[in-house]
Short mmCIF file of C-alpha atoms and ligand atoms in Angstrom, two decimals:
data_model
loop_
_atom_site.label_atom_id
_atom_site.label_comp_id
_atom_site.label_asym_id
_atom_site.label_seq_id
_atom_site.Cartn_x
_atom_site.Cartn_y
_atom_site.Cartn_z
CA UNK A 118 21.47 -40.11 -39.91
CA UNK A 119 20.51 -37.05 -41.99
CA UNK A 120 21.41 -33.16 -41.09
CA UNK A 121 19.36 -29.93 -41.45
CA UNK A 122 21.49 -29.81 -45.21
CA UNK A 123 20.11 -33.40 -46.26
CA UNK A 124 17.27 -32.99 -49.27
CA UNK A 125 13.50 -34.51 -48.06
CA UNK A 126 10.20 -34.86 -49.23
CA UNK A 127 7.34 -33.05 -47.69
CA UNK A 128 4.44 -34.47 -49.38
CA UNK A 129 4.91 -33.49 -53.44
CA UNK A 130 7.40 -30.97 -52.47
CA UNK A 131 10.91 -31.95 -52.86
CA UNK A 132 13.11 -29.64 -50.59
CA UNK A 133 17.09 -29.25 -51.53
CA UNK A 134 17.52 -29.29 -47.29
CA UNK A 135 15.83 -29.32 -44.19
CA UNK A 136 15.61 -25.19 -43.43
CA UNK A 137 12.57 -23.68 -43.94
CA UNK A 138 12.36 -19.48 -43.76
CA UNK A 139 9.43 -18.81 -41.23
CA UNK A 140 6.80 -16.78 -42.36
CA UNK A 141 7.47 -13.10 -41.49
CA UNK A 142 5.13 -10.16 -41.54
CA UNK A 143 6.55 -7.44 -43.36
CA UNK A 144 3.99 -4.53 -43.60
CA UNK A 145 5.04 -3.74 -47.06
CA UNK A 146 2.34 -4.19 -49.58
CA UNK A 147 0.21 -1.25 -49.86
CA UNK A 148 -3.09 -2.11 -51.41
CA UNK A 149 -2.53 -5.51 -50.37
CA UNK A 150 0.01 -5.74 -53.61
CA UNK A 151 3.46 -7.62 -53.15
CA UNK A 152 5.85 -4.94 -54.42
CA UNK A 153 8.50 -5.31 -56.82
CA UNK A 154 11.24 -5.63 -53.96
CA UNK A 155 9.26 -8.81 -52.49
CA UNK A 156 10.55 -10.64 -55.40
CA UNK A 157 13.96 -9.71 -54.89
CA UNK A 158 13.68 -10.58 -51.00
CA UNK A 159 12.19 -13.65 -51.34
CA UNK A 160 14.72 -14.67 -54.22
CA UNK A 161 17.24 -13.75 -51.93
CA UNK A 162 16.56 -15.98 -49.83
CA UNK A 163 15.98 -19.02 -52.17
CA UNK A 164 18.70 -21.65 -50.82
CA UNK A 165 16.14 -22.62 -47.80
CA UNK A 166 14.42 -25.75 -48.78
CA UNK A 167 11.31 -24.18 -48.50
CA UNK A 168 10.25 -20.62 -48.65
CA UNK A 169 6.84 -19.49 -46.28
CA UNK A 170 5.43 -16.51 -47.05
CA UNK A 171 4.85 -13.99 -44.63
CA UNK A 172 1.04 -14.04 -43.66
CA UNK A 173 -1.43 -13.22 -46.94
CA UNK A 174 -4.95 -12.31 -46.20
CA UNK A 175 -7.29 -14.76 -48.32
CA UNK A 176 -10.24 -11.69 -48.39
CA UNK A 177 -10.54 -8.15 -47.31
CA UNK A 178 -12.76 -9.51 -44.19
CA UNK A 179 -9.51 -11.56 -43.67
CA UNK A 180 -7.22 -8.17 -43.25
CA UNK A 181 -6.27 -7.54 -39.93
CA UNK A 182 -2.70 -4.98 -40.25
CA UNK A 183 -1.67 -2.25 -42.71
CA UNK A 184 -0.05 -3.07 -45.92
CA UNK A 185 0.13 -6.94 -45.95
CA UNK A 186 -0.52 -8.66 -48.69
CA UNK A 187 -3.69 -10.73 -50.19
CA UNK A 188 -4.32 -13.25 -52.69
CA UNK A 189 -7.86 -11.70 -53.72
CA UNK A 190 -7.16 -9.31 -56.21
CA UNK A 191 -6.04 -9.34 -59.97
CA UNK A 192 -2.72 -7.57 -59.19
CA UNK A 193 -2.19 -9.00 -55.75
CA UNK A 194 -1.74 -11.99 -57.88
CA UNK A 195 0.13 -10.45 -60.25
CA UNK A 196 2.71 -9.09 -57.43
CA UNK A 197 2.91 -12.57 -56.38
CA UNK A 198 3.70 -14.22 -60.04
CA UNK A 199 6.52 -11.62 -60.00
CA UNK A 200 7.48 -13.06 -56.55
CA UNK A 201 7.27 -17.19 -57.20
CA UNK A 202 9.08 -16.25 -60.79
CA UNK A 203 12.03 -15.02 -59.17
CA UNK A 204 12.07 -17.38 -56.33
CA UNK A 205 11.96 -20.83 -59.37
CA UNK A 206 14.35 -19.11 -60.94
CA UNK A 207 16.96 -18.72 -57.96
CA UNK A 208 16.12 -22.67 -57.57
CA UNK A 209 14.13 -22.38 -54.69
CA UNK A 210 10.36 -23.80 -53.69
CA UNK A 211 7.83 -21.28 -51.89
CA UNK A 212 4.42 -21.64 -50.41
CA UNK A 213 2.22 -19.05 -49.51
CA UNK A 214 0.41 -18.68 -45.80
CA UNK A 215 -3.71 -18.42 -45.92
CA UNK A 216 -4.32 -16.14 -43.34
CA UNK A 217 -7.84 -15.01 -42.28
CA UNK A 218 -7.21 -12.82 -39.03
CA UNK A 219 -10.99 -13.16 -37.78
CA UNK A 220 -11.03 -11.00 -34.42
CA UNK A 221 -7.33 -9.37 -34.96
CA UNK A 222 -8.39 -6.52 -37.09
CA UNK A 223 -9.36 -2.76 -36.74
CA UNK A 224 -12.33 -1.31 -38.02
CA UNK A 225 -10.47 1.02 -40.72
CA UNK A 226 -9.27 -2.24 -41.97
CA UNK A 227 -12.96 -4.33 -42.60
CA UNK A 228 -14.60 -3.72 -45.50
CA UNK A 229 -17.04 -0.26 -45.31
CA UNK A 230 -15.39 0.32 -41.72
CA UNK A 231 -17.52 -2.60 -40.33
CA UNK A 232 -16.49 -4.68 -37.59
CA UNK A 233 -14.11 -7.47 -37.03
CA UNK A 234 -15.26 -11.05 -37.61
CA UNK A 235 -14.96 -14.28 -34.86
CA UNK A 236 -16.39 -17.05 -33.62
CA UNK A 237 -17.67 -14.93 -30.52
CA UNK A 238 -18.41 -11.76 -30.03
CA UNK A 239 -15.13 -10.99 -27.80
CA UNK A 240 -12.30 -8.29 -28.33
CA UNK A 241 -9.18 -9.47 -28.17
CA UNK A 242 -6.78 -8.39 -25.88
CA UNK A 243 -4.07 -7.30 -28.36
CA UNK A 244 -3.02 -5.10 -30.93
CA UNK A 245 -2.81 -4.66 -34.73
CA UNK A 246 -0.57 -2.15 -36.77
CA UNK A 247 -2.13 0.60 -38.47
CA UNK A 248 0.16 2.67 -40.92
CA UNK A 249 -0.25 6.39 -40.90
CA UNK A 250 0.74 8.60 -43.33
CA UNK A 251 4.31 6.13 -43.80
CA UNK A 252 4.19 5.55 -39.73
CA UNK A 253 3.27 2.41 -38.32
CA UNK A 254 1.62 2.37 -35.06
CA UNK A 255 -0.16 -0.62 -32.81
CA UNK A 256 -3.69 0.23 -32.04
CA UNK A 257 -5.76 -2.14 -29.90
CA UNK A 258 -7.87 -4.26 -32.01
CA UNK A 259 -11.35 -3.73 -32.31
CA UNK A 260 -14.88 -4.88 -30.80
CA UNK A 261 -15.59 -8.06 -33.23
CA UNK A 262 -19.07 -9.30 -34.30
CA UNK A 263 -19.33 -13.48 -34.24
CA UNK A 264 -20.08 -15.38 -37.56
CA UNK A 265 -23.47 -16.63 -38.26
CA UNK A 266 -23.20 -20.36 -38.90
CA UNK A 267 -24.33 -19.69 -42.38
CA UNK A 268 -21.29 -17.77 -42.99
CA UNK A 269 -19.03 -20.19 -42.30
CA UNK A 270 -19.37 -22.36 -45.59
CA UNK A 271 -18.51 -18.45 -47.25
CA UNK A 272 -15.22 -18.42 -45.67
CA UNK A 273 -14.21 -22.08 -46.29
CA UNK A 274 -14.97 -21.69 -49.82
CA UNK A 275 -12.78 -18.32 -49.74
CA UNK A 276 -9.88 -20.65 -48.60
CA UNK A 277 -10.89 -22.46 -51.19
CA UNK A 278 -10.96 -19.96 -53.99
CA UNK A 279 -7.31 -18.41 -52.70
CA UNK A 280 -5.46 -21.49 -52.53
CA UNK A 281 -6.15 -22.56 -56.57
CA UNK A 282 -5.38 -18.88 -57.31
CA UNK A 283 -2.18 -19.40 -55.30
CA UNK A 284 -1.29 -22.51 -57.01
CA UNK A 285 -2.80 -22.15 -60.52
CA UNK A 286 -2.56 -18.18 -60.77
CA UNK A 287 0.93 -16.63 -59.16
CA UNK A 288 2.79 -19.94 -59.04
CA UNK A 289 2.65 -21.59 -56.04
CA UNK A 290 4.10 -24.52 -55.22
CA UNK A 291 1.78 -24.75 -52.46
CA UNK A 292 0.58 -22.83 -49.66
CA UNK A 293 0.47 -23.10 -45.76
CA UNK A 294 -2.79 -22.64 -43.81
CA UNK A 295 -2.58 -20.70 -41.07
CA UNK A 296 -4.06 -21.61 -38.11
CA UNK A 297 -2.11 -20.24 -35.44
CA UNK A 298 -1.09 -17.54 -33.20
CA UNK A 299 -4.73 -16.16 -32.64
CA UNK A 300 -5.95 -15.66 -35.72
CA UNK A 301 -9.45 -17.01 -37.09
CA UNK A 302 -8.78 -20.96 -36.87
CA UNK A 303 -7.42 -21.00 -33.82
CA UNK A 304 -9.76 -18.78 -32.56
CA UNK A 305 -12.41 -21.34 -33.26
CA UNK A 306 -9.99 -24.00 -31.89
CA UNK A 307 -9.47 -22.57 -28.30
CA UNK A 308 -12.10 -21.95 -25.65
CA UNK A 309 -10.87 -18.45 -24.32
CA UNK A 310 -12.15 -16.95 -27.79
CA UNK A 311 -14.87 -19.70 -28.55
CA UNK A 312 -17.88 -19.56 -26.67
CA UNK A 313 -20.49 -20.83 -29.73
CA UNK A 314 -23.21 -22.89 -28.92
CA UNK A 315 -23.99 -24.48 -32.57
CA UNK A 316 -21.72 -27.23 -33.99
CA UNK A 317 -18.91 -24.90 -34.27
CA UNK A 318 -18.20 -24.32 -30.29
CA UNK A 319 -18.46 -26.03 -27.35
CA UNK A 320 -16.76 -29.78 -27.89
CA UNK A 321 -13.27 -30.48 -29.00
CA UNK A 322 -14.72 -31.93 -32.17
CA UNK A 323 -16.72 -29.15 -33.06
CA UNK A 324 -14.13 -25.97 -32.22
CA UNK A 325 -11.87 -28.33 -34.81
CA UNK A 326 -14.41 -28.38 -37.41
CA UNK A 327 -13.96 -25.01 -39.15
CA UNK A 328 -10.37 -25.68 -39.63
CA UNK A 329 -11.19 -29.74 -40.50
CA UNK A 330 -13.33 -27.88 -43.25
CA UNK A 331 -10.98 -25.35 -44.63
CA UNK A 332 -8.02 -27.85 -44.72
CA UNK A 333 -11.08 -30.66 -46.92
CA UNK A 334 -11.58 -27.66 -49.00
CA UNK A 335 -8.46 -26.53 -49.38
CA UNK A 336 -6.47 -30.39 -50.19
CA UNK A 337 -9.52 -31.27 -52.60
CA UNK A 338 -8.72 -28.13 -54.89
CA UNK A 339 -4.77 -28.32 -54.69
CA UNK A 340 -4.17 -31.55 -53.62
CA UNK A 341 -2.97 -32.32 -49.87
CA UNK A 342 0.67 -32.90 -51.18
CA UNK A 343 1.16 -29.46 -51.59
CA UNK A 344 -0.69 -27.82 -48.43
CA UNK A 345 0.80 -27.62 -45.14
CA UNK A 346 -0.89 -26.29 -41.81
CA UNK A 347 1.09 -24.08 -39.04
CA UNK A 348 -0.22 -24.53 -35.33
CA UNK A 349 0.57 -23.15 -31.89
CA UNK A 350 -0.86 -25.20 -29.32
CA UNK A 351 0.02 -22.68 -26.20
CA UNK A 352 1.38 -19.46 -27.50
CA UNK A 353 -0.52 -16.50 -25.64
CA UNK A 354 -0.10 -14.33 -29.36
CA UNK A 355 -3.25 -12.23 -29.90
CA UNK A 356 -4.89 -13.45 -26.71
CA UNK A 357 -5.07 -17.02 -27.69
CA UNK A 358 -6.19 -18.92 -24.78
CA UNK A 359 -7.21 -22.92 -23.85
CA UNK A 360 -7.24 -24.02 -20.60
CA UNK A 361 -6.61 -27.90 -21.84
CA UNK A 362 -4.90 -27.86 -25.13
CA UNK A 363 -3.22 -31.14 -25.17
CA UNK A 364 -6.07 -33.06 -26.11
CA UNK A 365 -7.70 -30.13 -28.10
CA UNK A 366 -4.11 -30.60 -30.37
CA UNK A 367 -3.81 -34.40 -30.30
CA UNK A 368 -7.39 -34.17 -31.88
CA UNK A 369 -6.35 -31.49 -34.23
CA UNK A 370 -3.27 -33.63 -35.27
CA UNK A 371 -5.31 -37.08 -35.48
CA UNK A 372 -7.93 -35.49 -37.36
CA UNK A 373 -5.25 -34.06 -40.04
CA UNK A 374 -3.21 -37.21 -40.13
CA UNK A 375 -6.17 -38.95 -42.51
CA UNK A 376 -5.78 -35.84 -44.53
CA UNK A 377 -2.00 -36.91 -46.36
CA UNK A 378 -0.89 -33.24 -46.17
CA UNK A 379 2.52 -32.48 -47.06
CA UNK A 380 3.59 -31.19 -43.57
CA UNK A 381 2.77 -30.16 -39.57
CA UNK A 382 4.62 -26.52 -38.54
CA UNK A 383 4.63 -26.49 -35.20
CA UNK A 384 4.92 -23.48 -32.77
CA UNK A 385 6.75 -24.79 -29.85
CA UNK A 386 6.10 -22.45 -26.66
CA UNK A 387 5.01 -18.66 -27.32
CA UNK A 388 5.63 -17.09 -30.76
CA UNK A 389 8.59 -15.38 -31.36
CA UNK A 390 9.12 -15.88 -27.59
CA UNK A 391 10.24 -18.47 -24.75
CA UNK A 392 10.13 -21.91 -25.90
CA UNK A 393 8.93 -23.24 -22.48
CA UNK A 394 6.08 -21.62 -20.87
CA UNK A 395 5.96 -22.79 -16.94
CA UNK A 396 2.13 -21.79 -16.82
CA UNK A 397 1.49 -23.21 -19.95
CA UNK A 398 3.11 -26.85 -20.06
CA UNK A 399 2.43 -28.76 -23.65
CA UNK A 400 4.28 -32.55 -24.69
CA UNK A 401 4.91 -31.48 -28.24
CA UNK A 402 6.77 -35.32 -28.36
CA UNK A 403 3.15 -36.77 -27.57
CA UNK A 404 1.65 -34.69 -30.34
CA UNK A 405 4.27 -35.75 -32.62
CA UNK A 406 3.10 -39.36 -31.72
CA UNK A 407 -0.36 -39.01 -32.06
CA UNK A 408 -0.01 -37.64 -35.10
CA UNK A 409 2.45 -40.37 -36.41
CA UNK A 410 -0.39 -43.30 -34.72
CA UNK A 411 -2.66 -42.27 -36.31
CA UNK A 412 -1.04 -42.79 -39.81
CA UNK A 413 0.34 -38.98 -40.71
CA UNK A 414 2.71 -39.51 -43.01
CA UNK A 415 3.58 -35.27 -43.32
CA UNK A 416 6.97 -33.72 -42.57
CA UNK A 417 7.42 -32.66 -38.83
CA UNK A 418 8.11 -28.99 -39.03
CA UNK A 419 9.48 -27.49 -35.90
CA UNK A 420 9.60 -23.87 -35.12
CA UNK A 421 10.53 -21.10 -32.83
CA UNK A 422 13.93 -19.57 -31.56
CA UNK A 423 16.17 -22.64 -33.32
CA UNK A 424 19.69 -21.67 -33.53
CA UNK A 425 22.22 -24.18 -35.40
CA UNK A 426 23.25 -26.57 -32.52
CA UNK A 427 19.59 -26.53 -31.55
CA UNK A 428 18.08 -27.15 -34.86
CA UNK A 429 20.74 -30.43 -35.15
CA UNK A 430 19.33 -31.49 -32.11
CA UNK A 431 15.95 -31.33 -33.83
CA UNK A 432 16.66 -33.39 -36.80
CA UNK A 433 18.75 -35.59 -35.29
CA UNK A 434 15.39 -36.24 -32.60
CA UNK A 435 13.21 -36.65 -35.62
CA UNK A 436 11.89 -33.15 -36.70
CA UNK A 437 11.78 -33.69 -40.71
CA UNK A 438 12.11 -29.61 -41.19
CA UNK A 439 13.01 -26.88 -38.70
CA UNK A 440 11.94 -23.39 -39.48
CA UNK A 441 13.61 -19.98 -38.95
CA UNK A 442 12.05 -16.86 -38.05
CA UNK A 443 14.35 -13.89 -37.53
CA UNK A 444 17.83 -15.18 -38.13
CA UNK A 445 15.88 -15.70 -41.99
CA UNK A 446 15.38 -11.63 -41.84
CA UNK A 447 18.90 -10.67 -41.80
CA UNK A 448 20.50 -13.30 -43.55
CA UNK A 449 19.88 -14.10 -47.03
CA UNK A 450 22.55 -16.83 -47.06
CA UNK A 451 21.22 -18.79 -43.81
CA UNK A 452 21.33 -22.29 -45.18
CA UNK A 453 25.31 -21.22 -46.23
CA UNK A 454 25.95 -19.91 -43.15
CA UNK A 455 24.34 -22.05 -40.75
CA UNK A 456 26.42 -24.96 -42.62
CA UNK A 457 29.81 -23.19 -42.27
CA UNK A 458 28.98 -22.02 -39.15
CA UNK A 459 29.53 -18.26 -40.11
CA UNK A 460 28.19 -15.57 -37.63
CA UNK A 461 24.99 -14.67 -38.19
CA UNK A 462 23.74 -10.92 -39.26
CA UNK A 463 21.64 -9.29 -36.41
CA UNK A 464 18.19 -8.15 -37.25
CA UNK A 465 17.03 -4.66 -37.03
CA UNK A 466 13.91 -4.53 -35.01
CA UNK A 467 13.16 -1.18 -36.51
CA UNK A 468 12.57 -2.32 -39.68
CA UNK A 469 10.98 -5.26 -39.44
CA UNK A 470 7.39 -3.68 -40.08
CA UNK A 471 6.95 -1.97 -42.76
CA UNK A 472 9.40 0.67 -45.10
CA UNK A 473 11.00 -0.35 -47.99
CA UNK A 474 14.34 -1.82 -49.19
CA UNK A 475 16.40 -0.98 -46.16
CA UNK A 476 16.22 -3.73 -43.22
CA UNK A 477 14.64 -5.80 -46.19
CA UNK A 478 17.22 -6.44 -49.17
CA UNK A 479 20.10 -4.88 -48.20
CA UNK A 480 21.38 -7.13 -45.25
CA UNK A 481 23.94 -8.48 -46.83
CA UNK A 482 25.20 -12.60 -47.51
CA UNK A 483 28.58 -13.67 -47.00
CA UNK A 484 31.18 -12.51 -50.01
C1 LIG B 660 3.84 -10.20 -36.50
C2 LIG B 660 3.13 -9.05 -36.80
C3 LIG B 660 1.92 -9.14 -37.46
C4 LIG B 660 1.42 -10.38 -37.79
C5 LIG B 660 1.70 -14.03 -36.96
C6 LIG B 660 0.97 -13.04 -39.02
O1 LIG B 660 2.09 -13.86 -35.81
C7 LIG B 660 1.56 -12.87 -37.87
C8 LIG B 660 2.12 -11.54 -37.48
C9 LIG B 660 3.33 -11.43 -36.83
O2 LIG B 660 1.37 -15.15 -37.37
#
């Protein structure tokens, strides 16, 4: 029977243990740049068996928060060479998350001021983080305008475009769609933020197909081996909303099992939140099967609030990798700890969003 410190195989990636870090917005790259520091942070935190990074928008239409990085720029690409350097040298493997926040932007954000992109033209009920003059803030979001169909094949190919710059250009050794927690691909997914009436909205089939097309695009320039997808089939994160997601997600999972990616990341329950939402019931076991039925062959990521007896659990129940969130922010050392069963550093909610080295490389790992 293997433990969370047992090496694996997800897809071409082969992971020294079963602990993932989470990926974790940080707020800290003005001009969309990875700082010097990220490397150190990142490297820090090299032991996990895989490395995600925190969110990284694929295009400035894709920028939704203040001072989080992108993967569309010369020297965003630099920033993040500096970063996977560090991290290959400490030993470790890292991926990078594709994130395209669609409605969860601001104005000040878009390119020329303009407005927020979706599938439909409705604001979401949440807010973003706007940095002013070194103080971040939460605004509400703003008033989105929905995507012309002819758009679409823009934005696929932009997925496209950042995932070989990830892998070819900074260093990747793969990257992590992301198409949770309200952003643009699950905005398509879910009904409550979907109301299209071309071949992108309406059916189960075609709310999938955006993301069905990104992930083609994505596997055909990098290779499926090294891409992973993350999903939250209930969290209510950025307004995210489907009144019958279990067979909305055992199509999603289906559909990506014929795709031989090299894992599933699963949000179990509401991000960063309770794991079990009465009002929002979801069999993650019967996704997990569905997915495996229909010939998936990708690790089984779990996520969200995992401590060390639950995470055993996990593995022990099947889960191939478990990933940690905020226990990942203030310990470096997690994989040492968690297998020693040291107490673990508390996080400091105050510095979790934006800043600079303090709350971010100085917590510190066991002597
Ligand atoms: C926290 C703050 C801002 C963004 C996510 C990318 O929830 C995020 C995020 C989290 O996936």
């Amino acid at each position: 029977m293997p433990t969370l410190f047992d090496p694996t195989q997800a897809g071409d990636l082969e992971l020294a243990n079963r602990i993932v870090m989470a990926p974790l917005t940080r707020n800290r790259s003005p001009n969309a740049i990875p700082p010097d520091i990220a490397a150190t942070y990142y490297a820090q935190r090299a032991s996990a068996g895989l490395l995600i990074t925190e969110a990284t928008a694929i295009s400035h239409q894709g920028q939704g928060y203040s001072d989080v990085p992108g993967l569309y720029g010369t020297e965003q690409l630099d920033g993040w060479k500096r970063v996977t350097e560090a991290v290959h040298q400490a030993g470790g493997k890292i991926v990078v998350q594709l994130w395209h926040v669609g409605r969860v932007s601001h104005n000040e954000l878009q390119p020329d001021g303009g407005k927020p992109v979706a599938p439909s033209a409705i604001t979401a009920k949440t807010k973003t983080v706007l940095i002013k003059d070194g103080v971040p803030g939460f605004v509400d979001t703003s008033e989105p305008r929905a995507l012309q169909s002819q758009e679409l094949p823009g934005i696929v190919h932009t997925y496209q475009a950042a995932a070989r710059n990830a892998v070819e250009t900074a260093g990747f050794d793969g990257v992590e769609i992301h198409g949770a927690n309200g952003y643009l691909l699950d905005q398509f997914l879910k009904s409550g933020s979907n109301q299209r009436t071309d071949d992108y909205g309406g059916s189960i089939e075609n709310r999938t197909r955006l993301m069905l097309e990104v992930v083609r695009a994505v596997t055909s320039a990098i290779g499926g081996g090294r891409t992973g997808i993350r999903l939250s089939p209930v969290t209510p994160a950025n307004d995210a909303f489907d009144p019958d997601p279990q067979p909305l997600f055992d199509h999603v999972v289906r559909q990506l099992a014929t795709l031989n990616l090299a894992y599933i990341h699963i949000i179990e329950g509401a991000t960063g939140g309770p794991r079990e939402l009465p009002e929002r019931p979801f069999d993650y076991a019967a996704l997990k099967a569905a997915y495996r039925t229909a010939g998936g062959k990708g690790a089984w990521m779990v996520n969200n609030g995992y401590d060390q007896a639950l995470a055993g659990q996990a593995v022990k129940e099947g889960a191939d990798l478990v990933a940690f969130g905020k226990p990942y922010i203030a310990n470096p050392d997690l994989v040492r700890r968690l297998r020693e069963g040291a107490p673990l550093n508390t996080p400091d909610k105050a510095t979790f969003y934006g800043g600079g080295a303090k709350g971010y490389t100085d917590y510190p790992a066991l002597a």
